mmCIF file of C-alpha atoms in Angstrom:
data_model
loop_
_atom_site.group_PDB
_atom_site.id
_atom_site.type_symbol
_atom_site.label_atom_id
_atom_site.label_comp_id
_atom_site.label_asym_id
_atom_site.label_seq_id
_atom_site.Cartn_x
_atom_site.Cartn_y
_atom_site.Cartn_z
ATOM 1 C CA MET A 114 -62.339 -98.526 13.511
ATOM 2 C CA LYS A 115 -58.873 -99.146 15.530
ATOM 3 C CA MET A 116 -55.852 -98.316 13.237
ATOM 4 C CA GLY A 117 -52.386 -98.688 15.310
ATOM 5 C CA GLY A 118 -54.440 -97.513 18.396
ATOM 6 C CA SER A 119 -56.230 -94.658 16.960
ATOM 7 C CA THR A 120 -59.714 -94.278 15.922
ATOM 8 C CA GLN A 121 -60.208 -94.306 12.131
ATOM 9 C CA LEU A 122 -62.843 -94.887 9.439
ATOM 10 C CA GLN A 123 -63.401 -98.444 7.581
ATOM 11 C CA ARG A 124 -62.887 -98.056 3.778
ATOM 12 C CA VAL A 125 -66.306 -99.974 2.685
ATOM 13 C CA ILE A 126 -67.329 -97.777 -0.303
ATOM 14 C CA GLY A 127 -66.563 -98.695 -3.631
ATOM 15 C CA TYR A 128 -67.130 -97.547 -7.009
ATOM 16 C CA PHE A 129 -70.946 -98.583 -7.379
ATOM 17 C CA HIS A 130 -72.406 -97.604 -4.281
ATOM 18 C CA GLY A 131 -70.278 -94.503 -3.978
ATOM 19 C CA THR A 132 -71.808 -93.325 -7.557
ATOM 20 C CA ILE A 133 -75.138 -94.313 -6.564
ATOM 21 C CA PHE A 134 -74.405 -92.361 -3.394
ATOM 22 C CA LEU A 135 -73.725 -89.635 -5.272
ATOM 23 C CA PHE A 136 -76.341 -89.808 -7.206
ATOM 24 C CA SER A 137 -78.873 -89.781 -5.422
ATOM 25 C CA ILE A 138 -77.681 -86.900 -3.249
ATOM 26 C CA ILE A 139 -77.496 -84.773 -6.086
ATOM 27 C CA ILE A 140 -80.879 -85.708 -7.779
ATOM 28 C CA GLY A 141 -83.142 -83.824 -5.135
ATOM 29 C CA ALA A 142 -85.616 -81.250 -4.707
ATOM 30 C CA GLY A 143 -83.507 -78.549 -6.847
ATOM 31 C CA ILE A 144 -84.861 -80.331 -10.396
ATOM 32 C CA PHE A 145 -88.407 -79.536 -8.914
ATOM 33 C CA VAL A 146 -87.466 -75.856 -8.314
ATOM 34 C CA ALA A 147 -84.586 -74.554 -10.241
ATOM 35 C CA PRO A 148 -85.774 -74.578 -13.976
ATOM 36 C CA LYS A 149 -88.111 -71.874 -12.408
ATOM 37 C CA GLY A 150 -85.252 -69.951 -11.621
ATOM 38 C CA VAL A 151 -82.923 -70.600 -14.799
ATOM 39 C CA LEU A 152 -86.000 -69.530 -17.045
ATOM 40 C CA LYS A 153 -87.010 -66.186 -15.103
ATOM 41 C CA TYR A 154 -83.102 -65.323 -15.237
ATOM 42 C CA SER A 155 -83.012 -66.256 -18.832
ATOM 43 C CA SER A 156 -85.860 -63.471 -19.584
ATOM 44 C CA LEU A 157 -88.453 -66.529 -20.486
ATOM 45 C CA ASN A 158 -85.895 -67.608 -23.354
ATOM 46 C CA VAL A 159 -86.064 -71.592 -23.882
ATOM 47 C CA GLY A 160 -83.169 -71.715 -25.589
ATOM 48 C CA VAL A 161 -81.083 -69.655 -23.387
ATOM 49 C CA SER A 162 -82.283 -71.431 -20.871
ATOM 50 C CA LEU A 163 -81.947 -75.029 -22.356
ATOM 51 C CA SER A 164 -77.965 -73.735 -23.085
ATOM 52 C CA ILE A 165 -77.496 -73.166 -19.350
ATOM 53 C CA TRP A 166 -78.573 -76.072 -18.370
ATOM 54 C CA ALA A 167 -76.050 -78.206 -20.318
ATOM 55 C CA ALA A 168 -73.793 -75.406 -19.433
ATOM 56 C CA CYS A 169 -74.153 -76.248 -15.876
ATOM 57 C CA ALA A 170 -73.560 -79.731 -16.152
ATOM 58 C CA VAL A 171 -69.799 -78.956 -17.805
ATOM 59 C CA VAL A 172 -69.166 -76.500 -14.966
ATOM 60 C CA SER A 173 -70.265 -78.919 -12.309
ATOM 61 C CA THR A 174 -68.367 -81.813 -13.820
ATOM 62 C CA MET A 175 -65.188 -79.413 -14.105
ATOM 63 C CA ALA A 176 -65.712 -78.217 -10.668
ATOM 64 C CA ALA A 177 -66.276 -81.718 -8.919
ATOM 65 C CA LEU A 178 -62.976 -83.193 -11.022
ATOM 66 C CA SER A 179 -61.211 -80.295 -9.448
ATOM 67 C CA HIS A 180 -62.613 -80.277 -5.771
ATOM 68 C CA ALA A 181 -61.742 -84.272 -5.924
ATOM 69 C CA GLU A 182 -57.957 -83.552 -5.605
ATOM 70 C CA LEU A 183 -58.945 -82.299 -1.976
ATOM 71 C CA GLY A 184 -60.063 -85.815 -1.144
ATOM 72 C CA THR A 185 -57.553 -87.984 -2.812
ATOM 73 C CA THR A 186 -54.691 -86.015 -1.278
ATOM 74 C CA PHE A 187 -56.141 -85.918 2.361
ATOM 75 C CA PRO A 188 -58.334 -89.254 2.003
ATOM 76 C CA ARG A 189 -60.396 -88.166 5.397
ATOM 77 C CA SER A 190 -63.807 -86.845 6.132
ATOM 78 C CA GLY A 191 -64.138 -83.224 6.942
ATOM 79 C CA ALA A 192 -61.135 -82.796 4.073
ATOM 80 C CA GLN A 193 -62.231 -79.380 2.919
ATOM 81 C CA TYR A 194 -61.809 -77.965 6.237
ATOM 82 C CA TYR A 195 -58.497 -79.732 6.987
ATOM 83 C CA PHE A 196 -56.972 -78.679 3.557
ATOM 84 C CA LEU A 197 -58.312 -74.983 3.679
ATOM 85 C CA LYS A 198 -56.260 -75.107 7.230
ATOM 86 C CA ARG A 199 -53.460 -75.970 5.560
ATOM 87 C CA SER A 200 -53.391 -74.304 2.306
ATOM 88 C CA LEU A 201 -54.837 -70.856 3.375
ATOM 89 C CA GLY A 202 -54.788 -70.561 7.037
ATOM 90 C CA PRO A 203 -56.849 -70.840 9.894
ATOM 91 C CA PHE A 204 -58.873 -67.606 9.423
ATOM 92 C CA ILE A 205 -60.068 -68.826 6.141
ATOM 93 C CA ALA A 206 -60.837 -72.641 7.103
ATOM 94 C CA PHE A 207 -63.075 -70.728 10.433
ATOM 95 C CA PHE A 208 -64.774 -68.776 7.821
ATOM 96 C CA TYR A 209 -65.492 -72.105 5.949
ATOM 97 C CA LEU A 210 -67.036 -73.329 8.777
ATOM 98 C CA TRP A 211 -69.312 -69.999 9.945
ATOM 99 C CA ILE A 212 -70.490 -70.228 6.210
ATOM 100 C CA ASN A 213 -71.437 -73.666 6.212
ATOM 101 C CA LEU A 214 -72.958 -73.121 9.651
ATOM 102 C CA PHE A 215 -75.647 -71.729 8.013
ATOM 103 C CA SER A 216 -76.120 -72.120 4.423
ATOM 104 C CA THR A 217 -76.097 -75.779 5.218
ATOM 105 C CA PRO A 218 -79.201 -75.559 7.220
ATOM 106 C CA ALA A 219 -80.641 -72.736 4.773
ATOM 107 C CA GLY A 220 -80.310 -75.304 1.975
ATOM 108 C CA ILE A 221 -82.656 -77.877 3.737
ATOM 109 C CA ALA A 222 -84.840 -75.287 4.739
ATOM 110 C CA ALA A 223 -85.381 -74.566 1.089
ATOM 111 C CA ARG A 224 -86.065 -78.424 0.368
ATOM 112 C CA GLY A 225 -88.301 -78.637 3.029
ATOM 113 C CA LEU A 226 -90.263 -75.580 1.875
ATOM 114 C CA LEU A 227 -90.498 -77.088 -1.602
ATOM 115 C CA LEU A 228 -91.554 -80.911 -0.238
ATOM 116 C CA ALA A 229 -94.367 -79.302 1.920
ATOM 117 C CA GLY A 230 -95.728 -76.761 -0.902
ATOM 118 C CA TYR A 231 -96.044 -79.758 -3.088
ATOM 119 C CA ILE A 232 -97.746 -81.700 -0.632
ATOM 120 C CA THR A 233 -100.451 -78.957 0.371
ATOM 121 C CA GLN A 234 -100.763 -77.491 -3.135
ATOM 122 C CA PRO A 235 -103.462 -79.952 -4.013
ATOM 123 C CA PHE A 236 -105.745 -78.738 -0.924
ATOM 124 C CA TYR A 237 -105.782 -75.170 -2.231
ATOM 125 C CA PRO A 238 -106.479 -75.573 -6.232
ATOM 126 C CA GLY A 239 -106.091 -72.723 -8.026
ATOM 127 C CA CYS A 240 -104.447 -70.362 -5.751
ATOM 128 C CA PHE A 241 -101.205 -70.435 -3.569
ATOM 129 C CA VAL A 242 -100.422 -71.980 -0.064
ATOM 130 C CA PRO A 243 -100.843 -70.147 2.674
ATOM 131 C CA GLU A 244 -97.441 -69.739 4.498
ATOM 132 C CA MET A 245 -98.063 -70.843 7.879
ATOM 133 C CA PRO A 246 -99.732 -74.402 7.054
ATOM 134 C CA LYS A 247 -96.410 -75.077 4.992
ATOM 135 C CA LYS A 248 -94.190 -74.079 7.230
ATOM 136 C CA CYS A 249 -95.357 -75.864 9.795
ATOM 137 C CA LEU A 250 -95.493 -79.144 7.584
ATOM 138 C CA ALA A 251 -92.129 -78.295 6.524
ATOM 139 C CA LEU A 252 -90.891 -78.162 9.839
ATOM 140 C CA ALA A 253 -92.626 -81.243 11.024
ATOM 141 C CA ILE A 254 -90.741 -83.227 8.010
ATOM 142 C CA LEU A 255 -87.349 -81.392 9.224
ATOM 143 C CA TRP A 256 -88.102 -82.972 12.841
ATOM 144 C CA CYS A 257 -89.222 -86.563 11.047
ATOM 145 C CA LEU A 258 -85.737 -86.538 9.267
ATOM 146 C CA GLY A 259 -83.735 -85.799 12.265
ATOM 147 C CA ILE A 260 -85.099 -88.034 14.142
ATOM 148 C CA LEU A 261 -84.392 -90.889 11.521
ATOM 149 C CA ASN A 262 -80.996 -89.819 10.957
ATOM 150 C CA ALA A 263 -80.315 -90.287 15.023
ATOM 151 C CA ARG A 264 -81.652 -93.869 14.657
ATOM 152 C CA GLY A 265 -78.410 -94.981 12.762
ATOM 153 C CA VAL A 266 -77.270 -95.426 9.184
ATOM 154 C CA LYS A 267 -79.547 -98.371 8.158
ATOM 155 C CA GLU A 268 -82.612 -97.064 8.732
ATOM 156 C CA VAL A 269 -81.144 -93.636 6.777
ATOM 157 C CA THR A 270 -80.021 -95.795 4.106
ATOM 158 C CA TRP A 271 -83.324 -97.620 3.947
ATOM 159 C CA PHE A 272 -84.752 -94.008 3.720
ATOM 160 C CA GLN A 273 -82.544 -92.687 0.958
ATOM 161 C CA THR A 274 -83.372 -95.707 -1.202
ATOM 162 C CA VAL A 275 -86.998 -95.566 -1.097
ATOM 163 C CA SER A 276 -86.844 -91.685 -1.492
ATOM 164 C CA THR A 277 -84.352 -91.956 -4.501
ATOM 165 C CA VAL A 278 -86.297 -94.712 -6.310
ATOM 166 C CA VAL A 279 -89.629 -92.147 -6.013
ATOM 167 C CA LYS A 280 -87.803 -88.971 -7.095
ATOM 168 C CA MET A 281 -86.869 -91.007 -10.288
ATOM 169 C CA THR A 282 -89.946 -92.633 -11.042
ATOM 170 C CA VAL A 283 -91.547 -89.199 -10.927
ATOM 171 C CA LEU A 284 -88.650 -87.542 -13.426
ATOM 172 C CA CYS A 285 -89.092 -90.247 -15.801
ATOM 173 C CA PHE A 286 -92.722 -90.272 -15.756
ATOM 174 C CA VAL A 287 -92.503 -86.635 -16.604
ATOM 175 C CA SER A 288 -89.731 -87.001 -18.780
ATOM 176 C CA VAL A 289 -91.593 -89.564 -20.807
ATOM 177 C CA THR A 290 -94.950 -87.526 -20.655
ATOM 178 C CA GLY A 291 -92.903 -84.502 -22.315
ATOM 179 C CA LEU A 292 -91.101 -86.643 -24.803
ATOM 180 C CA VAL A 293 -94.580 -88.163 -26.050
ATOM 181 C CA LEU A 294 -96.041 -84.486 -26.304
ATOM 182 C CA VAL A 295 -93.120 -83.551 -28.217
ATOM 183 C CA VAL A 296 -92.824 -86.688 -30.522
ATOM 184 C CA ARG A 297 -96.692 -86.751 -31.493
ATOM 185 C CA GLY A 298 -95.651 -83.238 -32.973
ATOM 186 C CA ARG A 299 -98.509 -81.184 -31.603
ATOM 187 C CA LYS A 300 -98.197 -77.617 -32.429
ATOM 188 C CA GLU A 301 -98.606 -75.264 -29.281
ATOM 189 C CA ASN A 302 -95.888 -78.123 -28.003
ATOM 190 C CA LEU A 303 -93.391 -77.986 -30.879
ATOM 191 C CA ASP A 304 -93.838 -74.024 -31.082
ATOM 192 C CA ARG A 305 -91.901 -73.478 -28.178
ATOM 193 C CA PHE A 306 -88.546 -75.020 -29.888
ATOM 194 C CA GLU A 307 -89.150 -74.102 -32.991
ATOM 195 C CA LYS A 308 -88.687 -70.410 -31.732
ATOM 196 C CA ALA A 309 -86.418 -70.936 -29.271
ATOM 197 C CA PHE A 310 -83.946 -68.008 -29.331
ATOM 198 C CA ASP A 311 -86.319 -65.458 -30.283
ATOM 199 C CA GLY A 312 -87.195 -63.931 -26.739
ATOM 200 C CA GLU A 313 -85.153 -61.423 -25.089
ATOM 201 C CA VAL A 314 -81.272 -62.095 -24.475
ATOM 202 C CA PRO A 315 -80.336 -61.674 -20.998
ATOM 203 C CA ASN A 316 -77.591 -59.581 -19.646
ATOM 204 C CA ALA A 317 -74.317 -60.858 -17.969
ATOM 205 C CA SER A 318 -76.144 -60.018 -14.234
ATOM 206 C CA GLN A 319 -79.083 -62.142 -15.674
ATOM 207 C CA ILE A 320 -76.470 -64.910 -16.735
ATOM 208 C CA ALA A 321 -75.162 -65.268 -13.473
ATOM 209 C CA GLU A 322 -78.391 -65.512 -11.754
ATOM 210 C CA ALA A 323 -79.494 -68.278 -14.165
ATOM 211 C CA PHE A 324 -76.487 -70.307 -13.392
ATOM 212 C CA LEU A 325 -76.727 -70.223 -9.691
ATOM 213 C CA GLN A 326 -80.184 -71.335 -9.889
ATOM 214 C CA GLY A 327 -79.348 -74.322 -12.432
ATOM 215 C CA LEU A 328 -76.477 -75.156 -10.552
ATOM 216 C CA TYR A 329 -78.182 -75.499 -7.053
ATOM 217 C CA ALA A 330 -80.094 -78.511 -8.953
ATOM 218 C CA TYR A 331 -76.780 -79.924 -9.558
ATOM 219 C CA SER A 332 -75.550 -79.275 -5.905
ATOM 220 C CA GLY A 333 -74.256 -82.149 -3.582
ATOM 221 C CA TRP A 334 -71.091 -83.335 -6.005
ATOM 222 C CA GLY A 335 -68.474 -82.799 -3.522
ATOM 223 C CA VAL A 336 -70.100 -85.161 -0.751
ATOM 224 C CA LEU A 337 -67.876 -87.827 -1.728
ATOM 225 C CA VAL A 338 -64.741 -85.232 -0.643
ATOM 226 C CA ARG A 339 -66.897 -85.198 2.918
ATOM 227 C CA ILE A 340 -66.470 -88.849 3.690
ATOM 228 C CA ALA A 341 -63.274 -89.947 1.598
ATOM 229 C CA GLY A 342 -62.057 -91.268 4.777
ATOM 230 C CA GLU A 343 -64.924 -94.417 4.205
ATOM 231 C CA LEU A 344 -63.911 -94.421 0.314
ATOM 232 C CA LYS A 345 -61.834 -97.648 -0.870
ATOM 233 C CA ASN A 346 -59.059 -96.154 -2.998
ATOM 234 C CA PRO A 347 -60.041 -92.724 -3.314
ATOM 235 C CA SER A 348 -57.856 -91.696 -5.814
ATOM 236 C CA GLU A 349 -59.666 -93.837 -8.086
ATOM 237 C CA THR A 350 -62.991 -93.912 -6.783
ATOM 238 C CA ILE A 351 -63.790 -90.074 -6.688
ATOM 239 C CA PRO A 352 -63.153 -89.333 -10.069
ATOM 240 C CA LYS A 353 -64.748 -92.380 -11.288
ATOM 241 C CA CYS A 354 -68.106 -91.700 -9.590
ATOM 242 C CA VAL A 355 -68.349 -87.932 -10.373
ATOM 243 C CA ILE A 356 -68.186 -88.548 -14.338
ATOM 244 C CA THR A 357 -70.380 -91.452 -13.613
ATOM 245 C CA ALA A 358 -73.079 -90.028 -11.552
ATOM 246 C CA LEU A 359 -73.274 -85.993 -13.580
ATOM 247 C CA THR A 360 -72.973 -87.727 -16.755
ATOM 248 C CA LEU A 361 -76.737 -89.786 -15.734
ATOM 249 C CA VAL A 362 -77.972 -86.480 -13.864
ATOM 250 C CA ALA A 363 -77.319 -84.040 -16.670
ATOM 251 C CA LEU A 364 -79.045 -86.155 -19.035
ATOM 252 C CA ILE A 365 -81.746 -86.511 -16.709
ATOM 253 C CA TYR A 366 -82.185 -82.870 -16.421
ATOM 254 C CA LEU A 367 -82.122 -81.663 -19.834
ATOM 255 C CA LEU A 368 -85.062 -84.329 -20.668
ATOM 256 C CA VAL A 369 -87.183 -83.148 -17.217
ATOM 257 C CA ASN A 370 -86.778 -79.340 -18.582
ATOM 258 C CA VAL A 371 -87.611 -80.230 -22.480
ATOM 259 C CA SER A 372 -90.536 -81.990 -20.734
ATOM 260 C CA TYR A 373 -91.546 -78.722 -18.487
ATOM 261 C CA ILE A 374 -91.510 -76.768 -21.812
ATOM 262 C CA ALA A 375 -93.068 -79.049 -23.824
ATOM 263 C CA VAL A 376 -96.219 -79.142 -21.448
ATOM 264 C CA LEU A 377 -96.454 -75.564 -19.644
ATOM 265 C CA THR A 378 -95.579 -72.048 -21.030
ATOM 266 C CA PRO A 379 -92.679 -70.276 -19.445
ATOM 267 C CA ARG A 380 -94.607 -67.907 -17.593
ATOM 268 C CA GLU A 381 -96.441 -70.781 -15.685
ATOM 269 C CA ILE A 382 -93.265 -72.362 -14.788
ATOM 270 C CA ILE A 383 -91.724 -69.823 -13.136
ATOM 271 C CA SER A 384 -94.460 -69.389 -10.637
ATOM 272 C CA SER A 385 -91.888 -69.444 -7.386
ATOM 273 C CA ASP A 386 -91.248 -68.529 -3.371
ATOM 274 C CA LEU A 387 -87.769 -70.317 -2.824
ATOM 275 C CA ILE A 388 -85.889 -68.371 -6.027
ATOM 276 C CA LEU A 389 -84.079 -65.883 -3.543
ATOM 277 C CA LEU A 390 -83.051 -68.698 -0.763
ATOM 278 C CA ILE A 391 -81.383 -70.467 -3.780
ATOM 279 C CA ASN A 392 -79.420 -67.464 -4.491
ATOM 280 C CA TYR A 393 -78.376 -66.791 -0.950
ATOM 281 C CA VAL A 394 -77.227 -70.547 -0.879
ATOM 282 C CA GLY A 395 -75.772 -70.721 -4.571
ATOM 283 C CA PHE A 396 -73.569 -67.355 -4.002
ATOM 284 C CA THR A 397 -71.865 -68.515 -0.701
ATOM 285 C CA ASP A 398 -71.627 -72.159 -2.084
ATOM 286 C CA TRP A 399 -69.263 -70.224 -5.187
ATOM 287 C CA ILE A 400 -67.536 -68.235 -2.704
ATOM 288 C CA GLN A 401 -66.312 -71.362 -0.636
ATOM 289 C CA LEU A 402 -65.600 -73.070 -3.797
ATOM 290 C CA GLY A 403 -63.460 -70.286 -5.198
ATOM 291 C CA LEU A 404 -61.405 -70.308 -2.072
ATOM 292 C CA MET A 405 -60.949 -73.953 -2.274
ATOM 293 C CA MET A 406 -59.349 -73.781 -6.143
ATOM 294 C CA THR A 407 -57.001 -70.871 -4.961
ATOM 295 C CA GLY A 408 -56.266 -73.081 -1.818
ATOM 296 C CA LEU A 409 -55.173 -75.674 -4.563
ATOM 297 C CA LEU A 410 -53.140 -73.985 -6.777
ATOM 298 C CA LYS A 411 -51.128 -72.052 -3.294
ATOM 299 C CA LEU A 412 -50.762 -75.832 -1.840
ATOM 300 C CA ARG A 413 -49.490 -76.996 -5.671
ATOM 301 C CA TYR A 414 -46.690 -74.286 -5.283
ATOM 302 C CA GLN A 415 -45.876 -74.716 -1.456
ATOM 303 C CA GLU A 416 -45.955 -78.412 -1.629
ATOM 304 C CA PRO A 417 -45.133 -79.754 -4.392
ATOM 305 C CA HIS A 418 -44.008 -83.172 -3.691
ATOM 306 C CA LEU A 419 -46.989 -83.587 -0.977
ATOM 307 C CA SER A 420 -48.291 -87.159 -2.446
ATOM 308 C CA ARG A 421 -51.378 -86.769 -4.462
ATOM 309 C CA PRO A 422 -52.237 -89.790 -6.076
ATOM 310 C CA TYR A 423 -55.217 -87.848 -8.535
ATOM 311 C CA LYS A 424 -53.849 -84.549 -9.788
ATOM 312 C CA VAL A 425 -56.152 -82.495 -11.625
ATOM 313 C CA ARG A 426 -55.235 -80.645 -14.921
ATOM 314 C CA LEU A 427 -54.545 -76.902 -14.310
ATOM 315 C CA PRO A 428 -57.218 -75.658 -16.930
ATOM 316 C CA PHE A 429 -59.956 -77.166 -14.880
ATOM 317 C CA VAL A 430 -58.671 -75.510 -11.536
ATOM 318 C CA PHE A 431 -58.496 -71.492 -13.749
ATOM 319 C CA GLY A 432 -61.888 -72.549 -15.040
ATOM 320 C CA THR A 433 -63.782 -73.232 -11.839
ATOM 321 C CA ILE A 434 -61.496 -70.247 -10.244
ATOM 322 C CA ALA A 435 -63.084 -67.985 -13.596
ATOM 323 C CA VAL A 436 -67.043 -69.658 -13.215
ATOM 324 C CA SER A 437 -66.689 -68.797 -9.171
ATOM 325 C CA LEU A 438 -65.152 -64.656 -9.830
ATOM 326 C CA PHE A 439 -68.406 -64.489 -12.540
ATOM 327 C CA LEU A 440 -71.147 -65.895 -10.593
ATOM 328 C CA VAL A 441 -69.795 -64.078 -7.303
ATOM 329 C CA LEU A 442 -69.112 -60.719 -8.886
ATOM 330 C CA THR A 443 -70.910 -59.909 -11.840
ATOM 331 C CA PRO A 444 -74.287 -59.521 -10.007
ATOM 332 C CA VAL A 445 -72.722 -57.655 -7.280
ATOM 333 C CA ILE A 446 -70.901 -55.195 -9.763
ATOM 334 C CA LYS A 447 -73.827 -55.079 -12.318
ATOM 335 C CA SER A 448 -76.855 -55.120 -10.680
ATOM 336 C CA PRO A 449 -76.226 -54.511 -6.805
ATOM 337 C CA GLN A 450 -79.142 -56.090 -4.287
ATOM 338 C CA MET A 451 -79.857 -55.443 -1.102
ATOM 339 C CA HIS A 452 -79.608 -59.646 -0.590
ATOM 340 C CA HIS A 453 -75.839 -59.591 -1.792
ATOM 341 C CA ILE A 454 -75.044 -56.903 1.027
ATOM 342 C CA TYR A 455 -77.051 -59.088 3.500
ATOM 343 C CA VAL A 456 -74.657 -62.197 2.356
ATOM 344 C CA LEU A 457 -71.503 -59.910 2.841
ATOM 345 C CA LEU A 458 -72.452 -58.677 5.945
ATOM 346 C CA PHE A 459 -72.991 -61.909 7.274
ATOM 347 C CA ILE A 460 -69.423 -63.516 5.944
ATOM 348 C CA LEU A 461 -68.025 -60.402 7.645
ATOM 349 C CA SER A 462 -69.624 -60.731 11.080
ATOM 350 C CA GLY A 463 -67.880 -63.928 11.348
ATOM 351 C CA LEU A 464 -64.912 -61.567 12.343
ATOM 352 C CA LEU A 465 -66.977 -60.894 15.778
ATOM 353 C CA PHE A 466 -66.702 -64.782 16.719
ATOM 354 C CA TYR A 467 -63.247 -65.229 15.279
ATOM 355 C CA LEU A 468 -60.764 -62.453 16.838
ATOM 356 C CA PRO A 469 -62.106 -63.390 20.658
ATOM 357 C CA PHE A 470 -62.428 -67.067 20.736
ATOM 358 C CA VAL A 471 -59.797 -68.459 18.152
ATOM 359 C CA HIS A 472 -57.462 -65.534 17.407
ATOM 360 C CA PHE A 473 -57.212 -64.725 21.252
ATOM 361 C CA ASN A 474 -58.458 -67.916 22.287
ATOM 362 C CA LEU A 475 -60.412 -66.501 24.743
ATOM 363 C CA GLY A 476 -62.496 -68.834 27.252
ATOM 364 C CA SER A 477 -61.303 -71.927 25.808
ATOM 365 C CA THR A 478 -61.692 -74.152 28.657
ATOM 366 C CA TYR A 479 -65.070 -73.530 28.797
ATOM 367 C CA PHE A 480 -65.637 -74.335 25.069
ATOM 368 C CA ASN A 481 -63.408 -77.740 25.704
ATOM 369 C CA LYS A 482 -65.594 -78.565 27.999
ATOM 370 C CA ILE A 483 -68.596 -78.151 26.002
ATOM 371 C CA THR A 484 -67.209 -79.684 23.020
ATOM 372 C CA CYS A 485 -66.130 -83.209 25.408
ATOM 373 C CA PHE A 486 -69.735 -83.065 26.755
ATOM 374 C CA LEU A 487 -71.375 -83.135 23.437
ATOM 375 C CA GLN A 488 -69.033 -85.821 21.800
ATOM 376 C CA LEU A 489 -70.104 -87.649 24.901
ATOM 377 C CA LEU A 490 -74.063 -86.759 24.397
ATOM 378 C CA LEU A 491 -73.986 -87.486 20.712
ATOM 379 C CA ASN A 492 -71.561 -90.824 21.096
ATOM 380 C CA VAL A 493 -69.181 -88.954 17.906
ATOM 381 C CA SER A 494 -65.297 -88.705 18.129
ATOM 382 C CA PRO A 495 -63.095 -87.354 15.391
ATOM 383 C CA ALA A 496 -60.417 -89.489 13.791
ATOM 384 C CA ASP A 497 -56.777 -89.244 16.020
ATOM 385 C CA ASP A 498 -53.586 -88.066 14.425
ATOM 386 C CA THR A 499 -54.678 -86.815 11.571
ATOM 387 C CA ASP A 500 -51.515 -85.658 10.343
ATOM 388 C CA GLU A 501 -49.734 -88.693 11.191
ATOM 389 C CA TYR A 502 -52.441 -90.702 9.330
ATOM 390 C CA ILE A 503 -51.840 -88.753 6.242
ATOM 391 C CA SER A 504 -48.022 -88.753 6.720
ATOM 392 C CA THR A 505 -48.099 -92.593 7.270
ATOM 393 C CA GLU A 506 -50.222 -93.102 3.779
ATOM 394 C CA GLU A 507 -47.806 -91.154 2.241
ATOM 395 C CA THR A 508 -44.720 -92.907 3.380
ATOM 396 C CA LEU A 509 -46.626 -96.343 2.240
ATOM 397 C CA GLN A 510 -47.244 -94.922 -0.871
ATOM 398 C CA LYS A 511 -43.627 -94.020 -1.385
ATOM 399 C CA ASN A 512 -42.112 -97.047 0.394
ATOM 400 C CA PRO A 513 -44.410 -100.193 0.397
ATOM 401 C CA PRO A 514 -43.458 -102.505 2.968
ATOM 402 C CA GLU A 515 -41.574 -105.669 1.923
ATOM 403 C CA THR A 516 -43.112 -109.165 1.195
ATOM 404 C CA PRO A 517 -40.951 -111.468 2.946
ATOM 405 C CA ALA A 518 -40.014 -114.306 0.802
ATOM 406 C CA LYS A 519 -41.478 -117.741 1.711
ATOM 407 C CA LYS A 520 -39.347 -120.598 2.976
ATOM 408 C CA GLU A 521 -38.866 -123.418 1.006
#
């Protein structure tokens, strides 16, 4: 849309559609695989596992409300990158893009493999699915989704609506089945809850790993900040949507986990591929979130008069930073694994690209030509005059235009 001679997105998403959109993004494949990882790292302790699921809901809500300040202060698409560049500098902003360049495809790959595994499992009863057919089917699914996204927004919206209905139908069926078994009071189902905390208690490192697994199922709550430029009144819409959607998601997840435990033994639940891949994604996600919260505090100090239509309470910000440090540092210090080293080496490898191509600006002419070519090929363009647009919004909020008096 053209506004004042510049390209800007239309603000067409309100509270209802924002809540439905956020709900459908969070409710994904994670709930079908994350319970396995949570139970594994909870030392098969049912009570600890359910407690971690409830705590993950609280942590996700706290982090989402803290994160919402970014989208309301800078109400535009891609707010995270702009915010990090403004608060912590281009170096940190580059690493945010560098991590997302690989962590986002890794998350999509995990979901594709999970879906392919569930589809092919009935053809291999009583044994594990071979890797080759599962990977080929996952690749085919990703290609189909890519083609669907390229066709337009209407097709994507239709597909998202249908897939959300299917997922909710499955989750409701699982929840009702498990609750019926619990209510009927069969001894083998109730014993797992009566002795919920009798198992081995996990150590701090295992609890951190369990949280990473559980929080993976809640991931996606930051999507509204990414599309803040398309939301009506972001300062009110984002916090309301976050609280409503995460409350519903937390209730469904707890019911589903109760049903899992009522039907299956803990050892039957924990059989999975994918647990390690979820750890990779969660580890990098919480590094980024910790940096964003640090930048939020720094910007509060550096620019105290910056227009902030929604200001999160500082205990939420400090709490999110504390959780980030716990989830990232505890496994590395207490029980370091090779995949932690791989992740850190991958993050630092971004220096090989940042120093020559960003800091020293080598080959900028060629990269500009490539960027222009891709924008023309894919028919995409960033919004114009970002700084000027935000400054104009701040001025309008402080000094709204006067309404001309009606002539008698």
